[in-house]
């Protein structure tokens, strides 16, 4: 596998070892530990140079889509200044973690809430005093409220509870929940950066992204790039899980790290693993061999981290059956607003479950493919194409199992006759 | 300058009027919802139109019983794609 890389850059780190940055203040860090570890940060002093620093840092969103953070901020800032009546932007810290296999945002809010709040205050100041919200599930709120109560400049930060649904963290669903109390995606005729909460330019930023912003505001873009690669600078948190006895762990890994190194760091031997789910339920199954974890890079050797989910499939379980279970869940998590998703996803789940159950009908495979192509790109949010992407990766990685199922048996070790 | 037919899927009910008025642009799927012919990805939600179809599209916008359609003028390059990071 060859990688297009800047020649003056070192090769991607072979190990996942990374000096902790985001969680450096230790477990359950309070205000004092936070200040001792990171030093003070005056949001208003740091704000003027922040956009340039973010652009130089190359920071991308850590919530899934991996847009360049500075572009998102710039778009929001510019549309706030546009028009006859400039309107104050809205900044929302997004801690909703609907991905069932994701727990890094919860971990960050529990152990480093002050770093997230630093990022929120600094970015709001850089946006000319944006209205601030923290949106997080019930479990993360006590620590957030406690952290907000104990520090200056946070009186105006509003805290909103995110429901525990898969799509509650989709950015327009976040805005909708704050505006109306319903966390389902909105039709986006205009982008949120132009017209979001109450028609104001709105920026929804993942909580880890905000914590990274707080570090860049303190130590600069050059420091940020000391970890990771030129194409994928800095570090990211990943939620790693696998078959028992593997424990769920949150790791901070450098950009461009090798997937196998992350698995080893989490206490797994990559060799016997048949497949790893990278990026969550809207991500892809990959074979662990020689993949680099990065939002950019050639399709063949790159696994896109998405929301930072890495889940190893139990070597004794069947990938087709696992994917059928996930697809059933995703179909049930449809907001049921958009026809193609409301009808198409359950139809896909039904077909894949028939395949998983060993129904010997050669037309099921082409029907699954047809439905996936039919729903893609047709919805207020990306739930249809995210779901389709996962299914198509399963058909690729588990091609042998797929053929076995269509022939009436399950080839997985320990698999029962389907 | 391209004219875009935007489909608000949260409003669309699959009544099919638009597919009658724009048979060359929109097909119907298994459940009656419009599918942009020969388009992929988000171009099936923001459907680029040919000039010849603008008038019929305008009519579809006015007549859609669910008010699910709108026309937009898109200048310059297409919006940067907002694909999830995959």
mmCIF file with all atom_site columns, C-alpha atoms in Angstrom, chain A residues 183-384:
data_model
loop_
_atom_site.group_PDB
_atom_site.id
_atom_site.type_symbol
_atom_site.label_atom_id
_atom_site.label_alt_id
_atom_site.label_comp_id
_atom_site.label_asym_id
_atom_site.label_entity_id
_atom_site.label_seq_id
_atom_site.pdbx_PDB_ins_code
_atom_site.Cartn_x
_atom_site.Cartn_y
_atom_site.Cartn_z
_atom_site.occupancy
_atom_site.B_iso_or_equiv
_atom_site.pdbx_formal_charge
_atom_site.auth_seq_id
_atom_site.auth_comp_id
_atom_site.auth_asym_id
_atom_site.auth_atom_id
_atom_site.pdbx_PDB_model_num
ATOM 1   C CA . UNK A 1 183 ? -34.722 16.167  17.870 1.00 0.00 ? 183 UNK A CA 1
ATOM 2   C CA . UNK A 1 184 ? -35.398 15.250  14.256 1.00 0.00 ? 184 UNK A CA 1
ATOM 3   C CA . UNK A 1 185 ? -33.551 16.680  11.247 1.00 0.00 ? 185 UNK A CA 1
ATOM 4   C CA . UNK A 1 186 ? -34.891 19.726  9.403  1.00 0.00 ? 186 UNK A CA 1
ATOM 5   C CA . UNK A 1 187 ? -35.218 20.226  5.700  1.00 0.00 ? 187 UNK A CA 1
ATOM 6   C CA . UNK A 1 188 ? -32.218 22.364  4.846  1.00 0.00 ? 188 UNK A CA 1
ATOM 7   C CA . UNK A 1 189 ? -33.078 24.682  2.033  1.00 0.00 ? 189 UNK A CA 1
ATOM 8   C CA . UNK A 1 190 ? -30.467 26.977  3.493  1.00 0.00 ? 190 UNK A CA 1
ATOM 9   C CA . UNK A 1 191 ? -27.449 25.895  5.449  1.00 0.00 ? 191 UNK A CA 1
ATOM 10  C CA . UNK A 1 192 ? -27.396 26.267  9.219  1.00 0.00 ? 192 UNK A CA 1
ATOM 11  C CA . UNK A 1 193 ? -24.449 28.644  8.856  1.00 0.00 ? 193 UNK A CA 1
ATOM 12  C CA . UNK A 1 194 ? -26.845 30.958  6.983  1.00 0.00 ? 194 UNK A CA 1
ATOM 13  C CA . UNK A 1 195 ? -30.073 30.278  8.841  1.00 0.00 ? 195 UNK A CA 1
ATOM 14  C CA . UNK A 1 196 ? -30.255 28.020  11.858 1.00 0.00 ? 196 UNK A CA 1
ATOM 15  C CA . UNK A 1 197 ? -31.688 28.554  15.334 1.00 0.00 ? 197 UNK A CA 1
ATOM 16  C CA . UNK A 1 198 ? -34.367 31.289  15.056 1.00 0.00 ? 198 UNK A CA 1
ATOM 17  C CA . UNK A 1 199 ? -33.011 32.085  11.598 1.00 0.00 ? 199 UNK A CA 1
ATOM 18  C CA . UNK A 1 200 ? -29.629 33.083  12.994 1.00 0.00 ? 200 UNK A CA 1
ATOM 19  C CA . UNK A 1 201 ? -26.299 31.834  11.593 1.00 0.00 ? 201 UNK A CA 1
ATOM 20  C CA . UNK A 1 202 ? -25.659 28.699  13.597 1.00 0.00 ? 202 UNK A CA 1
ATOM 21  C CA . UNK A 1 203 ? -22.579 26.613  14.192 1.00 0.00 ? 203 UNK A CA 1
ATOM 22  C CA . UNK A 1 204 ? -22.916 23.142  15.697 1.00 0.00 ? 204 UNK A CA 1
ATOM 23  C CA . UNK A 1 205 ? -19.559 21.838  16.903 1.00 0.00 ? 205 UNK A CA 1
ATOM 24  C CA . UNK A 1 206 ? -18.739 18.461  18.418 1.00 0.00 ? 206 UNK A CA 1
ATOM 25  C CA . UNK A 1 207 ? -17.454 18.704  22.016 1.00 0.00 ? 207 UNK A CA 1
ATOM 26  C CA . UNK A 1 208 ? -14.120 17.071  21.197 1.00 0.00 ? 208 UNK A CA 1
ATOM 27  C CA . UNK A 1 209 ? -13.602 19.573  18.390 1.00 0.00 ? 209 UNK A CA 1
ATOM 28  C CA . UNK A 1 210 ? -14.164 22.362  20.937 1.00 0.00 ? 210 UNK A CA 1
ATOM 29  C CA . UNK A 1 211 ? -11.633 20.813  23.325 1.00 0.00 ? 211 UNK A CA 1
ATOM 30  C CA . UNK A 1 212 ? -9.123  20.720  20.444 1.00 0.00 ? 212 UNK A CA 1
ATOM 31  C CA . UNK A 1 213 ? -9.940  24.393  19.735 1.00 0.00 ? 213 UNK A CA 1
ATOM 32  C CA . UNK A 1 214 ? -9.126  25.199  23.383 1.00 0.00 ? 214 UNK A CA 1
ATOM 33  C CA . UNK A 1 215 ? -5.709  23.565  23.027 1.00 0.00 ? 215 UNK A CA 1
ATOM 34  C CA . UNK A 1 216 ? -4.970  25.330  19.717 1.00 0.00 ? 216 UNK A CA 1
ATOM 35  C CA . UNK A 1 217 ? -6.009  28.659  21.281 1.00 0.00 ? 217 UNK A CA 1
ATOM 36  C CA . UNK A 1 218 ? -3.454  28.058  24.057 1.00 0.00 ? 218 UNK A CA 1
ATOM 37  C CA . UNK A 1 219 ? -0.506  26.399  22.327 1.00 0.00 ? 219 UNK A CA 1
ATOM 38  C CA . UNK A 1 220 ? -0.952  27.278  18.640 1.00 0.00 ? 220 UNK A CA 1
ATOM 39  C CA . UNK A 1 221 ? -1.200  25.477  15.330 1.00 0.00 ? 221 UNK A CA 1
ATOM 40  C CA . UNK A 1 222 ? 2.436   24.419  15.229 1.00 0.00 ? 222 UNK A CA 1
ATOM 41  C CA . UNK A 1 223 ? 2.117   22.577  18.521 1.00 0.00 ? 223 UNK A CA 1
ATOM 42  C CA . UNK A 1 224 ? -1.107  20.937  17.316 1.00 0.00 ? 224 UNK A CA 1
ATOM 43  C CA . UNK A 1 225 ? 0.672   19.592  14.238 1.00 0.00 ? 225 UNK A CA 1
ATOM 44  C CA . UNK A 1 226 ? 3.436   18.016  16.320 1.00 0.00 ? 226 UNK A CA 1
ATOM 45  C CA . UNK A 1 227 ? 1.121   15.007  16.527 1.00 0.00 ? 227 UNK A CA 1
ATOM 46  C CA . UNK A 1 228 ? -0.360  13.245  13.528 1.00 0.00 ? 228 UNK A CA 1
ATOM 47  C CA . UNK A 1 229 ? 0.534   13.609  9.859  1.00 0.00 ? 229 UNK A CA 1
ATOM 48  C CA . UNK A 1 230 ? 0.461   16.498  7.389  1.00 0.00 ? 230 UNK A CA 1
ATOM 49  C CA . UNK A 1 231 ? -2.794  15.205  5.912  1.00 0.00 ? 231 UNK A CA 1
ATOM 50  C CA . UNK A 1 232 ? -4.375  14.422  9.280  1.00 0.00 ? 232 UNK A CA 1
ATOM 51  C CA . UNK A 1 233 ? -2.778  16.634  11.925 1.00 0.00 ? 233 UNK A CA 1
ATOM 52  C CA . UNK A 1 234 ? -3.304  16.486  15.676 1.00 0.00 ? 234 UNK A CA 1
ATOM 53  C CA . UNK A 1 235 ? -4.893  13.796  17.784 1.00 0.00 ? 235 UNK A CA 1
ATOM 54  C CA . UNK A 1 236 ? -8.366  12.316  18.071 1.00 0.00 ? 236 UNK A CA 1
ATOM 55  C CA . UNK A 1 237 ? -10.277 10.362  20.646 1.00 0.00 ? 237 UNK A CA 1
ATOM 56  C CA . UNK A 1 238 ? -11.528 6.955   19.591 1.00 0.00 ? 238 UNK A CA 1
ATOM 57  C CA . UNK A 1 239 ? -14.008 4.651   21.315 1.00 0.00 ? 239 UNK A CA 1
ATOM 58  C CA . UNK A 1 240 ? -12.603 1.149   20.957 1.00 0.00 ? 240 UNK A CA 1
ATOM 59  C CA . UNK A 1 241 ? -14.591 -1.982  21.702 1.00 0.00 ? 241 UNK A CA 1
ATOM 60  C CA . UNK A 1 242 ? -14.427 -5.640  20.793 1.00 0.00 ? 242 UNK A CA 1
ATOM 61  C CA . UNK A 1 243 ? -15.346 -9.174  21.764 1.00 0.00 ? 243 UNK A CA 1
ATOM 62  C CA . UNK A 1 244 ? -15.084 -10.101 25.460 1.00 0.00 ? 244 UNK A CA 1
ATOM 63  C CA . UNK A 1 245 ? -12.793 -9.979  27.402 1.00 0.00 ? 245 UNK A CA 1
ATOM 64  C CA . UNK A 1 246 ? -11.823 -6.746  25.600 1.00 0.00 ? 246 UNK A CA 1
ATOM 65  C CA . UNK A 1 247 ? -12.833 -3.738  27.655 1.00 0.00 ? 247 UNK A CA 1
ATOM 66  C CA . UNK A 1 248 ? -14.360 -0.639  26.107 1.00 0.00 ? 248 UNK A CA 1
ATOM 67  C CA . UNK A 1 249 ? -11.677 2.057   26.130 1.00 0.00 ? 249 UNK A CA 1
ATOM 68  C CA . UNK A 1 250 ? -11.274 5.610   24.955 1.00 0.00 ? 250 UNK A CA 1
ATOM 69  C CA . UNK A 1 251 ? -7.846  6.225   23.444 1.00 0.00 ? 251 UNK A CA 1
ATOM 70  C CA . UNK A 1 252 ? -6.264  9.415   22.198 1.00 0.00 ? 252 UNK A CA 1
ATOM 71  C CA . UNK A 1 253 ? -4.416  8.556   18.999 1.00 0.00 ? 253 UNK A CA 1
ATOM 72  C CA . UNK A 1 254 ? -2.369  10.623  16.530 1.00 0.00 ? 254 UNK A CA 1
ATOM 73  C CA . UNK A 1 255 ? -3.830  11.400  13.111 1.00 0.00 ? 255 UNK A CA 1
ATOM 74  C CA . UNK A 1 256 ? -2.935  8.884   10.412 1.00 0.00 ? 256 UNK A CA 1
ATOM 75  C CA . UNK A 1 257 ? -2.336  6.118   12.958 1.00 0.00 ? 257 UNK A CA 1
ATOM 76  C CA . UNK A 1 258 ? -2.480  2.524   11.793 1.00 0.00 ? 258 UNK A CA 1
ATOM 77  C CA . UNK A 1 259 ? -5.676  0.732   12.692 1.00 0.00 ? 259 UNK A CA 1
ATOM 78  C CA . UNK A 1 260 ? -3.801  -2.360  13.861 1.00 0.00 ? 260 UNK A CA 1
ATOM 79  C CA . UNK A 1 261 ? -1.764  -0.218  16.268 1.00 0.00 ? 261 UNK A CA 1
ATOM 80  C CA . UNK A 1 262 ? -4.969  1.151   17.800 1.00 0.00 ? 262 UNK A CA 1
ATOM 81  C CA . UNK A 1 263 ? -6.355  -2.376  18.221 1.00 0.00 ? 263 UNK A CA 1
ATOM 82  C CA . UNK A 1 264 ? -3.130  -3.487  19.930 1.00 0.00 ? 264 UNK A CA 1
ATOM 83  C CA . UNK A 1 265 ? -3.204  -0.465  22.192 1.00 0.00 ? 265 UNK A CA 1
ATOM 84  C CA . UNK A 1 266 ? -6.713  -1.491  23.246 1.00 0.00 ? 266 UNK A CA 1
ATOM 85  C CA . UNK A 1 267 ? -5.417  -4.940  24.132 1.00 0.00 ? 267 UNK A CA 1
ATOM 86  C CA . UNK A 1 268 ? -6.435  -6.859  21.014 1.00 0.00 ? 268 UNK A CA 1
ATOM 87  C CA . UNK A 1 269 ? -4.460  -9.040  18.635 1.00 0.00 ? 269 UNK A CA 1
ATOM 88  C CA . UNK A 1 270 ? -5.446  -7.870  15.130 1.00 0.00 ? 270 UNK A CA 1
ATOM 89  C CA . UNK A 1 271 ? -4.354  -11.162 13.500 1.00 0.00 ? 271 UNK A CA 1
ATOM 90  C CA . UNK A 1 272 ? -7.416  -13.351 14.179 1.00 0.00 ? 272 UNK A CA 1
ATOM 91  C CA . UNK A 1 273 ? -9.919  -10.538 13.640 1.00 0.00 ? 273 UNK A CA 1
ATOM 92  C CA . UNK A 1 274 ? -12.028 -10.936 10.516 1.00 0.00 ? 274 UNK A CA 1
ATOM 93  C CA . UNK A 1 275 ? -13.395 -7.402  10.378 1.00 0.00 ? 275 UNK A CA 1
ATOM 94  C CA . UNK A 1 276 ? -13.459 -4.083  12.193 1.00 0.00 ? 276 UNK A CA 1
ATOM 95  C CA . UNK A 1 277 ? -16.243 -1.520  12.058 1.00 0.00 ? 277 UNK A CA 1
ATOM 96  C CA . UNK A 1 278 ? -14.675 1.914   11.702 1.00 0.00 ? 278 UNK A CA 1
ATOM 97  C CA . UNK A 1 279 ? -16.641 5.160   11.981 1.00 0.00 ? 279 UNK A CA 1
ATOM 98  C CA . UNK A 1 280 ? -19.738 3.746   13.652 1.00 0.00 ? 280 UNK A CA 1
ATOM 99  C CA . UNK A 1 281 ? -23.042 2.650   12.192 1.00 0.00 ? 281 UNK A CA 1
ATOM 100 C CA . UNK A 1 282 ? -22.654 5.091   9.318  1.00 0.00 ? 282 UNK A CA 1
ATOM 101 C CA . UNK A 1 283 ? -19.086 3.891   8.851  1.00 0.00 ? 283 UNK A CA 1
ATOM 102 C CA . UNK A 1 284 ? -17.617 0.876   7.130  1.00 0.00 ? 284 UNK A CA 1
ATOM 103 C CA . UNK A 1 285 ? -16.466 -2.638  7.843  1.00 0.00 ? 285 UNK A CA 1
ATOM 104 C CA . UNK A 1 286 ? -12.797 -3.091  6.956  1.00 0.00 ? 286 UNK A CA 1
ATOM 105 C CA . UNK A 1 287 ? -10.310 -5.904  7.281  1.00 0.00 ? 287 UNK A CA 1
ATOM 106 C CA . UNK A 1 288 ? -7.841  -4.801  9.962  1.00 0.00 ? 288 UNK A CA 1
ATOM 107 C CA . UNK A 1 289 ? -4.838  -5.285  7.673  1.00 0.00 ? 289 UNK A CA 1
ATOM 108 C CA . UNK A 1 290 ? -2.807  -2.192  6.834  1.00 0.00 ? 290 UNK A CA 1
ATOM 109 C CA . UNK A 1 291 ? -5.465  0.461   7.183  1.00 0.00 ? 291 UNK A CA 1
ATOM 110 C CA . UNK A 1 292 ? -4.616  3.970   8.268  1.00 0.00 ? 292 UNK A CA 1
ATOM 111 C CA . UNK A 1 293 ? -7.153  5.892   10.342 1.00 0.00 ? 293 UNK A CA 1
ATOM 112 C CA . UNK A 1 294 ? -7.671  9.236   8.611  1.00 0.00 ? 294 UNK A CA 1
ATOM 113 C CA . UNK A 1 295 ? -10.524 11.308  7.157  1.00 0.00 ? 295 UNK A CA 1
ATOM 114 C CA . UNK A 1 296 ? -8.514  11.790  3.939  1.00 0.00 ? 296 UNK A CA 1
ATOM 115 C CA . UNK A 1 297 ? -6.554  9.385   1.809  1.00 0.00 ? 297 UNK A CA 1
ATOM 116 C CA . UNK A 1 298 ? -6.903  6.727   -0.868 1.00 0.00 ? 298 UNK A CA 1
ATOM 117 C CA . UNK A 1 299 ? -10.002 4.559   -0.420 1.00 0.00 ? 299 UNK A CA 1
ATOM 118 C CA . UNK A 1 300 ? -8.009  1.332   -0.465 1.00 0.00 ? 300 UNK A CA 1
ATOM 119 C CA . UNK A 1 301 ? -5.805  1.938   2.564  1.00 0.00 ? 301 UNK A CA 1
ATOM 120 C CA . UNK A 1 302 ? -7.767  4.481   4.547  1.00 0.00 ? 302 UNK A CA 1
ATOM 121 C CA . UNK A 1 303 ? -10.433 3.926   7.164  1.00 0.00 ? 303 UNK A CA 1
ATOM 122 C CA . UNK A 1 304 ? -12.331 7.140   7.894  1.00 0.00 ? 304 UNK A CA 1
ATOM 123 C CA . UNK A 1 305 ? -12.726 7.606   11.626 1.00 0.00 ? 305 UNK A CA 1
ATOM 124 C CA . UNK A 1 306 ? -16.116 9.355   11.405 1.00 0.00 ? 306 UNK A CA 1
ATOM 125 C CA . UNK A 1 307 ? -17.180 9.871   14.997 1.00 0.00 ? 307 UNK A CA 1
ATOM 126 C CA . UNK A 1 308 ? -14.153 7.902   16.212 1.00 0.00 ? 308 UNK A CA 1
ATOM 127 C CA . UNK A 1 309 ? -15.761 4.482   16.605 1.00 0.00 ? 309 UNK A CA 1
ATOM 128 C CA . UNK A 1 310 ? -13.633 1.341   16.281 1.00 0.00 ? 310 UNK A CA 1
ATOM 129 C CA . UNK A 1 311 ? -15.369 -1.946  16.959 1.00 0.00 ? 311 UNK A CA 1
ATOM 130 C CA . UNK A 1 312 ? -13.789 -5.347  16.341 1.00 0.00 ? 312 UNK A CA 1
ATOM 131 C CA . UNK A 1 313 ? -16.138 -8.111  15.276 1.00 0.00 ? 313 UNK A CA 1
ATOM 132 C CA . UNK A 1 314 ? -15.931 -11.262 17.387 1.00 0.00 ? 314 UNK A CA 1
ATOM 133 C CA . UNK A 1 315 ? -14.061 -13.780 15.177 1.00 0.00 ? 315 UNK A CA 1
ATOM 134 C CA . UNK A 1 316 ? -16.719 -16.324 16.129 1.00 0.00 ? 316 UNK A CA 1
ATOM 135 C CA . UNK A 1 317 ? -19.656 -14.307 14.920 1.00 0.00 ? 317 UNK A CA 1
ATOM 136 C CA . UNK A 1 318 ? -21.031 -13.801 11.460 1.00 0.00 ? 318 UNK A CA 1
ATOM 137 C CA . UNK A 1 319 ? -20.594 -10.406 9.832  1.00 0.00 ? 319 UNK A CA 1
ATOM 138 C CA . UNK A 1 320 ? -23.794 -10.739 7.828  1.00 0.00 ? 320 UNK A CA 1
ATOM 139 C CA . UNK A 1 321 ? -25.847 -11.383 10.935 1.00 0.00 ? 321 UNK A CA 1
ATOM 140 C CA . UNK A 1 322 ? -24.112 -8.549  12.806 1.00 0.00 ? 322 UNK A CA 1
ATOM 141 C CA . UNK A 1 323 ? -24.828 -6.138  9.952  1.00 0.00 ? 323 UNK A CA 1
ATOM 142 C CA . UNK A 1 324 ? -28.446 -7.296  9.729  1.00 0.00 ? 324 UNK A CA 1
ATOM 143 C CA . UNK A 1 325 ? -28.883 -6.462  13.416 1.00 0.00 ? 325 UNK A CA 1
ATOM 144 C CA . UNK A 1 326 ? -27.329 -3.026  12.927 1.00 0.00 ? 326 UNK A CA 1
ATOM 145 C CA . UNK A 1 327 ? -29.469 -2.355  9.846  1.00 0.00 ? 327 UNK A CA 1
ATOM 146 C CA . UNK A 1 328 ? -32.620 -3.322  11.760 1.00 0.00 ? 328 UNK A CA 1
ATOM 147 C CA . UNK A 1 329 ? -31.637 -0.818  14.442 1.00 0.00 ? 329 UNK A CA 1
ATOM 148 C CA . UNK A 1 330 ? -30.888 1.926   11.899 1.00 0.00 ? 330 UNK A CA 1
ATOM 149 C CA . UNK A 1 331 ? -34.218 1.351   10.146 1.00 0.00 ? 331 UNK A CA 1
ATOM 150 C CA . UNK A 1 332 ? -35.994 1.718   13.486 1.00 0.00 ? 332 UNK A CA 1
ATOM 151 C CA . UNK A 1 333 ? -34.063 4.926   14.196 1.00 0.00 ? 333 UNK A CA 1
ATOM 152 C CA . UNK A 1 334 ? -35.455 6.654   11.101 1.00 0.00 ? 334 UNK A CA 1
ATOM 153 C CA . UNK A 1 335 ? -37.164 9.890   12.107 1.00 0.00 ? 335 UNK A CA 1
ATOM 154 C CA . UNK A 1 336 ? -39.990 8.740   9.830  1.00 0.00 ? 336 UNK A CA 1
ATOM 155 C CA . UNK A 1 337 ? -40.217 12.135  8.177  1.00 0.00 ? 337 UNK A CA 1
ATOM 156 C CA . UNK A 1 338 ? -38.851 11.297  4.733  1.00 0.00 ? 338 UNK A CA 1
ATOM 157 C CA . UNK A 1 339 ? -40.535 8.616   2.629  1.00 0.00 ? 339 UNK A CA 1
ATOM 158 C CA . UNK A 1 340 ? -37.446 7.037   1.057  1.00 0.00 ? 340 UNK A CA 1
ATOM 159 C CA . UNK A 1 341 ? -35.899 6.499   4.513  1.00 0.00 ? 341 UNK A CA 1
ATOM 160 C CA . UNK A 1 342 ? -39.131 5.587   6.318  1.00 0.00 ? 342 UNK A CA 1
ATOM 161 C CA . UNK A 1 343 ? -39.995 2.873   3.771  1.00 0.00 ? 343 UNK A CA 1
ATOM 162 C CA . UNK A 1 344 ? -36.627 2.126   2.181  1.00 0.00 ? 344 UNK A CA 1
ATOM 163 C CA . UNK A 1 345 ? -34.585 1.340   5.301  1.00 0.00 ? 345 UNK A CA 1
ATOM 164 C CA . UNK A 1 346 ? -37.049 -1.203  6.731  1.00 0.00 ? 346 UNK A CA 1
ATOM 165 C CA . UNK A 1 347 ? -37.245 -2.785  3.273  1.00 0.00 ? 347 UNK A CA 1
ATOM 166 C CA . UNK A 1 348 ? -33.451 -3.090  3.200  1.00 0.00 ? 348 UNK A CA 1
ATOM 167 C CA . UNK A 1 349 ? -33.407 -4.496  6.733  1.00 0.00 ? 349 UNK A CA 1
ATOM 168 C CA . UNK A 1 350 ? -36.023 -7.047  5.791  1.00 0.00 ? 350 UNK A CA 1
ATOM 169 C CA . UNK A 1 351 ? -34.009 -8.241  2.785  1.00 0.00 ? 351 UNK A CA 1
ATOM 170 C CA . UNK A 1 352 ? -30.734 -8.461  4.730  1.00 0.00 ? 352 UNK A CA 1
ATOM 171 C CA . UNK A 1 353 ? -32.449 -10.311 7.578  1.00 0.00 ? 353 UNK A CA 1
ATOM 172 C CA . UNK A 1 354 ? -33.802 -12.835 5.078  1.00 0.00 ? 354 UNK A CA 1
ATOM 173 C CA . UNK A 1 355 ? -30.261 -13.317 3.757  1.00 0.00 ? 355 UNK A CA 1
ATOM 174 C CA . UNK A 1 356 ? -28.899 -13.581 7.313  1.00 0.00 ? 356 UNK A CA 1
ATOM 175 C CA . UNK A 1 357 ? -31.551 -16.179 8.053  1.00 0.00 ? 357 UNK A CA 1
ATOM 176 C CA . UNK A 1 358 ? -30.357 -18.316 5.151  1.00 0.00 ? 358 UNK A CA 1
ATOM 177 C CA . UNK A 1 359 ? -33.146 -17.809 2.662  1.00 0.00 ? 359 UNK A CA 1
ATOM 178 C CA . UNK A 1 360 ? -31.892 -19.285 -0.614 1.00 0.00 ? 360 UNK A CA 1
ATOM 179 C CA . UNK A 1 361 ? -33.099 -16.710 -3.087 1.00 0.00 ? 361 UNK A CA 1
ATOM 180 C CA . UNK A 1 362 ? -30.476 -15.346 -5.493 1.00 0.00 ? 362 UNK A CA 1
ATOM 181 C CA . UNK A 1 363 ? -32.589 -12.253 -6.160 1.00 0.00 ? 363 UNK A CA 1
ATOM 182 C CA . UNK A 1 364 ? -32.185 -10.987 -2.594 1.00 0.00 ? 364 UNK A CA 1
ATOM 183 C CA . UNK A 1 365 ? -28.661 -9.727  -3.277 1.00 0.00 ? 365 UNK A CA 1
ATOM 184 C CA . UNK A 1 366 ? -29.638 -7.580  -6.246 1.00 0.00 ? 366 UNK A CA 1
ATOM 185 C CA . UNK A 1 367 ? -32.735 -6.337  -4.394 1.00 0.00 ? 367 UNK A CA 1
ATOM 186 C CA . UNK A 1 368 ? -30.574 -5.171  -1.470 1.00 0.00 ? 368 UNK A CA 1
ATOM 187 C CA . UNK A 1 369 ? -28.290 -3.376  -3.903 1.00 0.00 ? 369 UNK A CA 1
ATOM 188 C CA . UNK A 1 370 ? -31.224 -1.774  -5.720 1.00 0.00 ? 370 UNK A CA 1
ATOM 189 C CA . UNK A 1 371 ? -32.819 -0.509  -2.502 1.00 0.00 ? 371 UNK A CA 1
ATOM 190 C CA . UNK A 1 372 ? -29.524 0.931   -1.281 1.00 0.00 ? 372 UNK A CA 1
ATOM 191 C CA . UNK A 1 373 ? -29.071 2.838   -4.491 1.00 0.00 ? 373 UNK A CA 1
ATOM 192 C CA . UNK A 1 374 ? -32.705 3.938   -4.455 1.00 0.00 ? 374 UNK A CA 1
ATOM 193 C CA . UNK A 1 375 ? -32.628 5.629   -1.035 1.00 0.00 ? 375 UNK A CA 1
ATOM 194 C CA . UNK A 1 376 ? -29.190 7.275   -1.254 1.00 0.00 ? 376 UNK A CA 1
ATOM 195 C CA . UNK A 1 377 ? -29.222 11.069  -1.360 1.00 0.00 ? 377 UNK A CA 1
ATOM 196 C CA . UNK A 1 378 ? -32.972 11.293  -0.765 1.00 0.00 ? 378 UNK A CA 1
ATOM 197 C CA . UNK A 1 379 ? -33.608 12.662  2.679  1.00 0.00 ? 379 UNK A CA 1
ATOM 198 C CA . UNK A 1 380 ? -33.366 15.735  4.884  1.00 0.00 ? 380 UNK A CA 1
ATOM 199 C CA . UNK A 1 381 ? -30.284 14.193  6.504  1.00 0.00 ? 381 UNK A CA 1
ATOM 200 C CA . UNK A 1 382 ? -27.697 11.594  5.489  1.00 0.00 ? 382 UNK A CA 1
ATOM 201 C CA . UNK A 1 383 ? -29.209 8.662   7.313  1.00 0.00 ? 383 UNK A CA 1
ATOM 202 C CA . UNK A 1 384 ? -30.089 6.837   4.053  1.00 0.00 ? 384 UNK A CA 1
#
